[in-house]
Short mmCIF file of C-alpha atoms and ligand atoms in Angstrom, two decimals:
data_model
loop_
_atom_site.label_atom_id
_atom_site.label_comp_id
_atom_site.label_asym_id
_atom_site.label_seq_id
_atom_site.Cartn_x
_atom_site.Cartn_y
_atom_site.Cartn_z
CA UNK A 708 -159.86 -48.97 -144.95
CA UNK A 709 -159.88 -49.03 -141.22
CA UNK A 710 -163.05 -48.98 -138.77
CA UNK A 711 -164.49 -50.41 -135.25
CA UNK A 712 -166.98 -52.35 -137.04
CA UNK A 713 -167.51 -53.65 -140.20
CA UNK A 714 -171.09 -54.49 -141.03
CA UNK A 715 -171.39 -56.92 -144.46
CA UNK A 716 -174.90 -57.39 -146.21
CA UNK A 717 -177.48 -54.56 -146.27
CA UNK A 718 -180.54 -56.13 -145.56
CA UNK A 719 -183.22 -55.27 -142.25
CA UNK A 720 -180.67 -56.63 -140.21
CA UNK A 721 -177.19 -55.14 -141.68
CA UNK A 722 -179.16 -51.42 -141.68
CA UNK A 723 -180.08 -51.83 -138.06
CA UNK A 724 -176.46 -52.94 -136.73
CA UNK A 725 -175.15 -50.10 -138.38
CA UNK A 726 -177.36 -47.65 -136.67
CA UNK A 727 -177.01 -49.28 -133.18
CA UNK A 728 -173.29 -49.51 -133.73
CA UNK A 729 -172.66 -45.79 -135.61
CA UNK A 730 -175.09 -44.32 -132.84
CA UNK A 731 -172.75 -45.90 -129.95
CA UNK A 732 -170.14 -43.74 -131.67
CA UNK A 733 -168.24 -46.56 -133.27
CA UNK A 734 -166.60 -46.16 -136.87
CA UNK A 735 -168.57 -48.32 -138.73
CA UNK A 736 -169.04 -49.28 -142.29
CA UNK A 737 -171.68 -50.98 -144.06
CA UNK A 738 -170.57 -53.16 -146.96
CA UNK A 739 -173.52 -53.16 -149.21
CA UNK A 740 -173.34 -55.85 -151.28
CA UNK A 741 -174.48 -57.67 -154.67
CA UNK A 742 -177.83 -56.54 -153.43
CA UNK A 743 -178.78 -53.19 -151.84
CA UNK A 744 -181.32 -53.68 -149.41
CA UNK A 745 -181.30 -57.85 -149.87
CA UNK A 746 -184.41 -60.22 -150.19
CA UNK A 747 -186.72 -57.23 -149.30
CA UNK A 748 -185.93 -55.50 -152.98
CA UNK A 749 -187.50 -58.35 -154.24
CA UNK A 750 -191.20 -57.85 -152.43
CA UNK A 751 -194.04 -56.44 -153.57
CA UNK A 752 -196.11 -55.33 -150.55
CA UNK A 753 -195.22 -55.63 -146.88
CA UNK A 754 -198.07 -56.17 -143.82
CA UNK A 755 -196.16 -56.81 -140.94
CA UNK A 756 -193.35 -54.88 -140.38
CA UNK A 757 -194.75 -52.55 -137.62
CA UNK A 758 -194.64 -48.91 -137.90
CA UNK A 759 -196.29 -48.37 -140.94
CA UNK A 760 -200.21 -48.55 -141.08
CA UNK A 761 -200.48 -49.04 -144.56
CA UNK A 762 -198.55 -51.23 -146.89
CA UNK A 763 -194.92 -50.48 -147.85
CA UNK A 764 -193.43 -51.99 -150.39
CA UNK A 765 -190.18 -53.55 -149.92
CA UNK A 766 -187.83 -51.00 -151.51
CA UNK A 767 -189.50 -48.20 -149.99
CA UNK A 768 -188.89 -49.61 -146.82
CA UNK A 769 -185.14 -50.63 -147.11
CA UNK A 770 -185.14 -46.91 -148.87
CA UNK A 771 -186.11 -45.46 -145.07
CA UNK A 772 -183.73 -47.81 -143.59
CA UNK A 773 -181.02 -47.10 -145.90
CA UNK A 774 -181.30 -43.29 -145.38
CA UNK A 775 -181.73 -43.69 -141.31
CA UNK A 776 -178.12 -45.19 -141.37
CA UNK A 777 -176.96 -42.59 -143.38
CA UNK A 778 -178.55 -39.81 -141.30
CA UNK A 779 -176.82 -41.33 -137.94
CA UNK A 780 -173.17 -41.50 -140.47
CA UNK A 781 -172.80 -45.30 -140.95
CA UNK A 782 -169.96 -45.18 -144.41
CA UNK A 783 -171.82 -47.05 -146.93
CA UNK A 784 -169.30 -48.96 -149.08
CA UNK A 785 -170.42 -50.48 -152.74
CA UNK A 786 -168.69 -53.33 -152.52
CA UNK A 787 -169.01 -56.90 -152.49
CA UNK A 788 -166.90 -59.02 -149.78
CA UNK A 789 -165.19 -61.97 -151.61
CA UNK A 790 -162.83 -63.37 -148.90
CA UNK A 791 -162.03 -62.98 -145.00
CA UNK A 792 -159.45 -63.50 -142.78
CA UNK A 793 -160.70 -64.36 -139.10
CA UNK A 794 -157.34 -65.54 -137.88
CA UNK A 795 -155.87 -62.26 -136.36
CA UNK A 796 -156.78 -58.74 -135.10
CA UNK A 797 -157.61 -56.80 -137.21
CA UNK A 798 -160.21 -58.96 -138.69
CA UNK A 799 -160.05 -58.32 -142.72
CA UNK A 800 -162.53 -58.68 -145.31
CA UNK A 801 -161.50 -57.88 -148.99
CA UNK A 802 -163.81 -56.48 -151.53
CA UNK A 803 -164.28 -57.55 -155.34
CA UNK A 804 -162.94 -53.86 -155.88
CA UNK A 805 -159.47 -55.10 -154.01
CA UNK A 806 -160.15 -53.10 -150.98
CA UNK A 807 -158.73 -54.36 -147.69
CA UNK A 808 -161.31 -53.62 -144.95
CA UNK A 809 -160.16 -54.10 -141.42
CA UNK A 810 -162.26 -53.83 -137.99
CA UNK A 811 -161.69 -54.59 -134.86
CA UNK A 812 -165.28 -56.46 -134.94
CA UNK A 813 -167.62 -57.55 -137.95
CA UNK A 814 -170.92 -58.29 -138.29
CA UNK A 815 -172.00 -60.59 -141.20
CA UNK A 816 -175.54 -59.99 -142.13
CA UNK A 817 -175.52 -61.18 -145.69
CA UNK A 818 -178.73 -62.66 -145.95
CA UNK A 819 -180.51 -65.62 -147.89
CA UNK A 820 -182.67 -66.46 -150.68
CA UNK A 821 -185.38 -68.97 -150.95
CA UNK A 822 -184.40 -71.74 -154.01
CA UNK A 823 -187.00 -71.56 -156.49
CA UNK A 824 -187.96 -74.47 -159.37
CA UNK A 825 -186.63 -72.81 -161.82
CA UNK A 826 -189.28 -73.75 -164.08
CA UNK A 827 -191.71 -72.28 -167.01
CA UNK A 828 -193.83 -69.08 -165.06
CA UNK A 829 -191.56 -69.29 -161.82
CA UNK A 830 -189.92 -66.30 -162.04
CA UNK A 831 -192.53 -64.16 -164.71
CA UNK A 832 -195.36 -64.75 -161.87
CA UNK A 833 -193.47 -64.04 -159.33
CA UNK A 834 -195.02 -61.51 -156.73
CA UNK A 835 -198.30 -62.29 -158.94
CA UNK A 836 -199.40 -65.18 -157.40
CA UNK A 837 -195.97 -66.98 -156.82
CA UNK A 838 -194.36 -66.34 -153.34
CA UNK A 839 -191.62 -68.30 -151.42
CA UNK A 840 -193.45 -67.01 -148.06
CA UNK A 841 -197.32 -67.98 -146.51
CA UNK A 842 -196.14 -65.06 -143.77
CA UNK A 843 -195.48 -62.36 -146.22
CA UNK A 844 -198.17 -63.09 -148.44
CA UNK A 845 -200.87 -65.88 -147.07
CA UNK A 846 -202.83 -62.51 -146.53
CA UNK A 847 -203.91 -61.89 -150.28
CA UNK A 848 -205.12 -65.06 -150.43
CA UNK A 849 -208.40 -65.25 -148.53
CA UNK A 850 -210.84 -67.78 -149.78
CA UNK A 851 -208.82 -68.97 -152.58
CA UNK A 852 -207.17 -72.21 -153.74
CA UNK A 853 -203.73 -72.00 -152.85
CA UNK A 854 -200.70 -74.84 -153.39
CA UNK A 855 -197.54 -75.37 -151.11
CA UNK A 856 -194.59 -77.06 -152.89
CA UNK A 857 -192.02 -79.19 -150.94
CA UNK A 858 -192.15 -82.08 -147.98
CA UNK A 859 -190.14 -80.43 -145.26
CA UNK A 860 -191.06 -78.49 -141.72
CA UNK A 861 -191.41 -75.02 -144.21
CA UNK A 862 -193.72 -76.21 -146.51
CA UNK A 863 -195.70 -78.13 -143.99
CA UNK A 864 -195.61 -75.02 -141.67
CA UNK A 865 -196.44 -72.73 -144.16
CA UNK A 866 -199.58 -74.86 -145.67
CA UNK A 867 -200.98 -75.31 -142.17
CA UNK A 868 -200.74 -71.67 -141.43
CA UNK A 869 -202.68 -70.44 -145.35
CA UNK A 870 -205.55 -72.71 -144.13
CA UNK A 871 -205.88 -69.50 -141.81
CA UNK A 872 -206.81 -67.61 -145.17
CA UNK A 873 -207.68 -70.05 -147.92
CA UNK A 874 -210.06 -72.10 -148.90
CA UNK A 875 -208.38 -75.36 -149.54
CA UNK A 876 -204.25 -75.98 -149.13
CA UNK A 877 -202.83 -78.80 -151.36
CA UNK A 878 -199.46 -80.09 -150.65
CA UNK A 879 -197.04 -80.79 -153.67
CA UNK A 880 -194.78 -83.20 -152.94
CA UNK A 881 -192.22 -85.16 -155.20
CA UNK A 882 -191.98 -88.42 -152.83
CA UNK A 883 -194.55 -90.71 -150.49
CA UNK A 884 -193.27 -89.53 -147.34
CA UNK A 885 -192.65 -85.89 -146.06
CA UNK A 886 -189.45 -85.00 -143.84
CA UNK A 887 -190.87 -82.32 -141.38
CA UNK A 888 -191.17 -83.41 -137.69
CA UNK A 889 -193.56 -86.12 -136.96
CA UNK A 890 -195.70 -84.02 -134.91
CA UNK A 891 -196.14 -80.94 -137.03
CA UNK A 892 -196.98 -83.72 -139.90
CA UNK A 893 -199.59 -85.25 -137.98
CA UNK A 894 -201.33 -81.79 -136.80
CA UNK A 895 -200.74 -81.08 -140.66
CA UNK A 896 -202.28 -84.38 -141.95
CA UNK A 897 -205.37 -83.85 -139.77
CA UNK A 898 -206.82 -80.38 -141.07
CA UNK A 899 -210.06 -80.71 -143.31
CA UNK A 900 -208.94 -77.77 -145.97
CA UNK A 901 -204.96 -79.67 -146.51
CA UNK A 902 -205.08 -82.35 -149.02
CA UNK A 903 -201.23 -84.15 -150.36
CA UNK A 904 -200.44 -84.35 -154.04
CA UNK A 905 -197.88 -87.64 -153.15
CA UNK A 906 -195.02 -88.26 -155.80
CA UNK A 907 -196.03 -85.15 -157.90
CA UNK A 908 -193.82 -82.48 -159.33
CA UNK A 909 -194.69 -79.31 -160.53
CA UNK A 910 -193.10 -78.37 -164.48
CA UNK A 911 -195.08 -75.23 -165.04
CA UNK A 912 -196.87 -72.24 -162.87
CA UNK A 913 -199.54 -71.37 -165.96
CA UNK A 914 -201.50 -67.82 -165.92
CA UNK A 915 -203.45 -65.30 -167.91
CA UNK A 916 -200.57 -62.69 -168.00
CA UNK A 917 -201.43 -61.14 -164.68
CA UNK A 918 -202.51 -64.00 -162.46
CA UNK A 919 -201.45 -67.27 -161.56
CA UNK A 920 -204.28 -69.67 -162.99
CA UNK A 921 -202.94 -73.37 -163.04
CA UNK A 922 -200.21 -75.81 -162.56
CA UNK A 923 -198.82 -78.40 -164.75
CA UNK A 924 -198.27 -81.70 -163.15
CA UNK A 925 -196.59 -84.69 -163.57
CA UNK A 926 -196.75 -87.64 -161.00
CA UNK A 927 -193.35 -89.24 -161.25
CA UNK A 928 -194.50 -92.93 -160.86
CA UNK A 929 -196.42 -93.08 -164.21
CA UNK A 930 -195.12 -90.17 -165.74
CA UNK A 931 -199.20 -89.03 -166.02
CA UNK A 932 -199.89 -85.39 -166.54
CA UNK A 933 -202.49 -83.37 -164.99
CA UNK A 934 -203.67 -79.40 -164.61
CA UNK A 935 -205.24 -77.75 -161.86
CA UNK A 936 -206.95 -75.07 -161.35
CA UNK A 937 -204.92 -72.52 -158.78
CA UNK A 938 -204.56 -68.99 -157.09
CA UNK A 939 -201.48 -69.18 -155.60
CA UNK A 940 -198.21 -71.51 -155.47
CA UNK A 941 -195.82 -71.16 -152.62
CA UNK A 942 -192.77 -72.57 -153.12
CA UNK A 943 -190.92 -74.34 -149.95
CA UNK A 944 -188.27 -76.15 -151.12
CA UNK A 945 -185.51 -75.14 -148.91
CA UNK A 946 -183.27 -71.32 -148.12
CA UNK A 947 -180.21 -70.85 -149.25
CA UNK A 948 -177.94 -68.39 -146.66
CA UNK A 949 -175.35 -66.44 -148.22
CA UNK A 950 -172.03 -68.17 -146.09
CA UNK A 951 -170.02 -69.58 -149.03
CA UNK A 952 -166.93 -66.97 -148.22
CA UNK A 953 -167.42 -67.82 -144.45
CA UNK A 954 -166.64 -71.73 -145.08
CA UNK A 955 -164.24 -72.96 -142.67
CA UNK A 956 -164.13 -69.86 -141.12
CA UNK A 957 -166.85 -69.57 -138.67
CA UNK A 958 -169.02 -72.56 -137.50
CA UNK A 959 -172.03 -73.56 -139.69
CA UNK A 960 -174.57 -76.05 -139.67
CA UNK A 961 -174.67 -78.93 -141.93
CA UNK A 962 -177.13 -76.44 -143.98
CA UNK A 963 -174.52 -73.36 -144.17
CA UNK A 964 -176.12 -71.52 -141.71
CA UNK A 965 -173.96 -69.86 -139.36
CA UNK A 966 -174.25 -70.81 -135.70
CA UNK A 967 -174.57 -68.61 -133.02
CA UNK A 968 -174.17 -68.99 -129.03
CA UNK A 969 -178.04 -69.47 -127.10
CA UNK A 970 -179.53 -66.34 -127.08
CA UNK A 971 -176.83 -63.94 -128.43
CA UNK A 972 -175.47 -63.36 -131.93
CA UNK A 973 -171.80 -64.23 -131.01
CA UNK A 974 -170.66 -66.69 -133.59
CA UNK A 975 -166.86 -69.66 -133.12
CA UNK A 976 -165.08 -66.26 -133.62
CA UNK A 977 -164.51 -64.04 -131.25
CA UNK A 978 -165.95 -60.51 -132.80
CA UNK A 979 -167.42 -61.72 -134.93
CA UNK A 980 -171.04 -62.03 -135.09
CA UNK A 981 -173.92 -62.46 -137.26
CA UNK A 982 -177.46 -61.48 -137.61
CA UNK A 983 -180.52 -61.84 -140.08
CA UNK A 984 -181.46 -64.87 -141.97
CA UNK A 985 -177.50 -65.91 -142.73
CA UNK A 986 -178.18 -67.31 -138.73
CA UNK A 987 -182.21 -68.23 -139.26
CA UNK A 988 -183.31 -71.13 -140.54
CA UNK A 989 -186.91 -70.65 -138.83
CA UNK A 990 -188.47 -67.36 -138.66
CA UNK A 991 -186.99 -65.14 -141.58
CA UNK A 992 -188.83 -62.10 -140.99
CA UNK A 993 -187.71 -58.31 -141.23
CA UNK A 994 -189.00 -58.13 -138.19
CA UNK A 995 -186.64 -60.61 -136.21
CA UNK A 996 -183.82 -59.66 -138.42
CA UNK A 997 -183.89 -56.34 -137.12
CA UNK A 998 -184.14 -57.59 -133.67
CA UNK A 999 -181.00 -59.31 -134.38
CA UNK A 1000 -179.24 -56.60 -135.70
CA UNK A 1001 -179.66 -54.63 -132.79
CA UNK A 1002 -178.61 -57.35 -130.69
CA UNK A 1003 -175.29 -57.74 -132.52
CA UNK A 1004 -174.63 -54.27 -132.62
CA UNK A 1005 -175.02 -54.24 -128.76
CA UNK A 1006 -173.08 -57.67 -128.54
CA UNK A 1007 -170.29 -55.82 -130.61
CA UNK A 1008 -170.25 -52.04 -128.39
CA UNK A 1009 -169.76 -54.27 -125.14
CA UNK A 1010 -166.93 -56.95 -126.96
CA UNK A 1011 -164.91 -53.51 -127.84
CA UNK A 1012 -165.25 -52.21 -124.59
CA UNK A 1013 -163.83 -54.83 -122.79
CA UNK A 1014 -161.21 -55.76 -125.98
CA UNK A 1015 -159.67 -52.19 -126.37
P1 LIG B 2212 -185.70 -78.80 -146.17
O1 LIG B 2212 -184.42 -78.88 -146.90
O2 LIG B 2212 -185.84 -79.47 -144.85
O3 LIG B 2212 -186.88 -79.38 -147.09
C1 LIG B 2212 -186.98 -79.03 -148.42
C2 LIG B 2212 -188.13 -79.81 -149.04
O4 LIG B 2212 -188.26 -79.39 -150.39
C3 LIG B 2212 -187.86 -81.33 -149.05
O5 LIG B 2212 -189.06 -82.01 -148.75
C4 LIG B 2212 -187.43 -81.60 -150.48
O6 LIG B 2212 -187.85 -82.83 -150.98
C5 LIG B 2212 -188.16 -80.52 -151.25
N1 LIG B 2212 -187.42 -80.09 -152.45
C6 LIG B 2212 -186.15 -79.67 -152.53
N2 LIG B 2212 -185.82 -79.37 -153.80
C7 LIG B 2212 -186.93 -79.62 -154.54
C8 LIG B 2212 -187.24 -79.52 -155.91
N3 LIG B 2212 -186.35 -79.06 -156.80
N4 LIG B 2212 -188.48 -79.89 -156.33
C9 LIG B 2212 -189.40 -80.32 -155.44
N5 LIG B 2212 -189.18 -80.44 -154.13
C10 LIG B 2212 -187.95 -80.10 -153.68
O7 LIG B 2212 -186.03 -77.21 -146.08
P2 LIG B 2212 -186.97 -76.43 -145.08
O8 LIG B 2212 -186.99 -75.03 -145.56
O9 LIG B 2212 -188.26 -77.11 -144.93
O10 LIG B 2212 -186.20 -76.50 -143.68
C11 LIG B 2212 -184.84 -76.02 -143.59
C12 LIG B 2212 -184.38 -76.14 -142.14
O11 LIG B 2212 -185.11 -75.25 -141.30
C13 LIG B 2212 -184.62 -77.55 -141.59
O12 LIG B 2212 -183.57 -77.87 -140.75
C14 LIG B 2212 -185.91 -77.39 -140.82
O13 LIG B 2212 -186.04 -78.33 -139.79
C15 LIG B 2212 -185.76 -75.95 -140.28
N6 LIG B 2212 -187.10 -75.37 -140.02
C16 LIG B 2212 -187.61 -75.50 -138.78
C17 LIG B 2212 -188.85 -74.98 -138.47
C18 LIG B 2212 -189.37 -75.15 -137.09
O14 LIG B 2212 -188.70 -75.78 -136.28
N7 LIG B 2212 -190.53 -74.61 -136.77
C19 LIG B 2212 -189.69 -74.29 -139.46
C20 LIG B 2212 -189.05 -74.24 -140.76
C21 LIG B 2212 -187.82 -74.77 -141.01
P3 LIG B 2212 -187.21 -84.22 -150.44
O15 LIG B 2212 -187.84 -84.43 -149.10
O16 LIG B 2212 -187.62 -85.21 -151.47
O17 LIG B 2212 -185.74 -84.00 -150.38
#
């Protein structure tokens, strides 16, 4: 299957290259994925994505963007890219199905997923009290006790930013000593409503069967166990971006994130770019995704102008 531009992942910012690219009149397909509409599917209620005054929830809104790209004739492929070849022009990408997919230019917007604990009430409170971000959901939790798990520049970020909303923050961590920056720690360390759970682990999110209630701990020096009362547990242990086919094929970071040049979304390839949280570590939002997305799609029209 032949096209200008292939677009792979069909999250905020895969839907919004796709209707920048199909609108400059470029052939382009949209390889959906394991996922249709990505990390959104998987939330609840969304705040902040402008546009919409009242709450959306996340599959309504990948719904509208879904059908947008369809309205402007983006060719939305089910498929799920399992290997590429970058080396020549055409660039090729082929599908689980077998399908060869060539374009002169591809956009990889496949995403990434926070890690999760993977233990006892993780995944059944999920969306109920459990969240892997304060941005999404710090909101809902105004005046209550909320926990952060993890040591690194997320979790400190994202405790510092629910003492906004709640009424006390306590930071989970499993060691003595946190690895965010030393000057986010120390603006972190200093706020009345943050108080540090050192050398603690969490082994189970406990609730009533529609809220998050309490956490079992365990603090991994004495092996002592504990329970605390709780509204909320965000989980900041670390993203995982979706770049495992893209090894040694574009240049990553030493976290698999795929690197792009200073303020575009040109990646070691030329045409080929990327967009969304697979190129994110830091802000993760629809909202920037999209911004990307349009970027790359703009990035892309121009490299095929001048590469005919
Ligand atoms: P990191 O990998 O830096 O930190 C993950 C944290 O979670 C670590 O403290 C780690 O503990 C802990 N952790 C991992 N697995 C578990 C587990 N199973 N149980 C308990 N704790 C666990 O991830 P981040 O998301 O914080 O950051 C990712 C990247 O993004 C970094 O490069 C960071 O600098 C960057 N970033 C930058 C920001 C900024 O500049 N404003 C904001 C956010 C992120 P341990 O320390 O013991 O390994």
């Amino acid at each position: 299957m032949e096209s200008d531009i292939l677009i792979i992942g069909s999250g905020p910012a895969g839907y919004t290259a796709s209707i920048y690219a199909a609108r400059a009149g470029r052939k382009t397909a949209l390889i959906i994925g394991p996922q249709q509409g990505g990390q959104l599917m998987i939330t609840s209620f969304i705040e902040n994505y402008p546009g919409f005054a009242d709450p959306i929830s996340g599959p309504e809104l990948m719904e509208c963007m879904r059908k947008q790209a369809e309205n402007v004739a983006v060719e939305m492929v089910q498929d799920t890219i399992s290997a590429v070849d970058f080396s020549m022009s055409p660039l090729k990408c082929i599908g689980e199905s077998g399908t060869e997919y060539c374009g002169r230019a591809v956009i990889i917007a496949t995403g990434a997923s926070a890690k999760w604990l993977g233990i006892p009430g993780e995944s059944a409170y999920r969306g109920r009290g459990v969240s892997s971000c304060a941005t999404c959901d710090g909101f809902f939790f105004k005046n209550k006790n909320v926990a952060v798990i993890g040591g690194g520049n997320t979790a400190v970020e994202e405790a510092t930013y629910l003492t906004n909303f709640a009424r006390s923050v306590t930071l989970i961590h499993r060691r003595d000593s946190l690895r965010a920056e030393k000057l986010m720690q120390r603006r972190f360390l200093d706020n009345p409503k943050i108080n540090v759970l050192w050398n603690t682990t969490v082994t189970e999110i406990i609730g009533d069967g529609s809220r998050v209630t309490e956490l079992l701990l365990r603090n991994v020096l004495d092996n002592s166990v504990s329970q605390v009362p709780i509204d909320g547990v965000f989980v900041a242990i670390g993203h995982r971006p979706a770049t495992s086919i893209f090894a040694e094929k574009v240049a990553m970071d030493e976290n698999g994130y795929i690197i792009t040049q200073n303020g575009s979304q040109q990646t070691s390839v030329p045409g080929v770019f990327a967009a969304g949280d697979v190129c994110d570590p830091v802000y993760r939002q629809a909202a920037t995704s999209v911004g990307q997305g349009c970027m790359a799609a703009m990035e892309v029209d121009r490299f095929l102008s001048i590469n005919v």
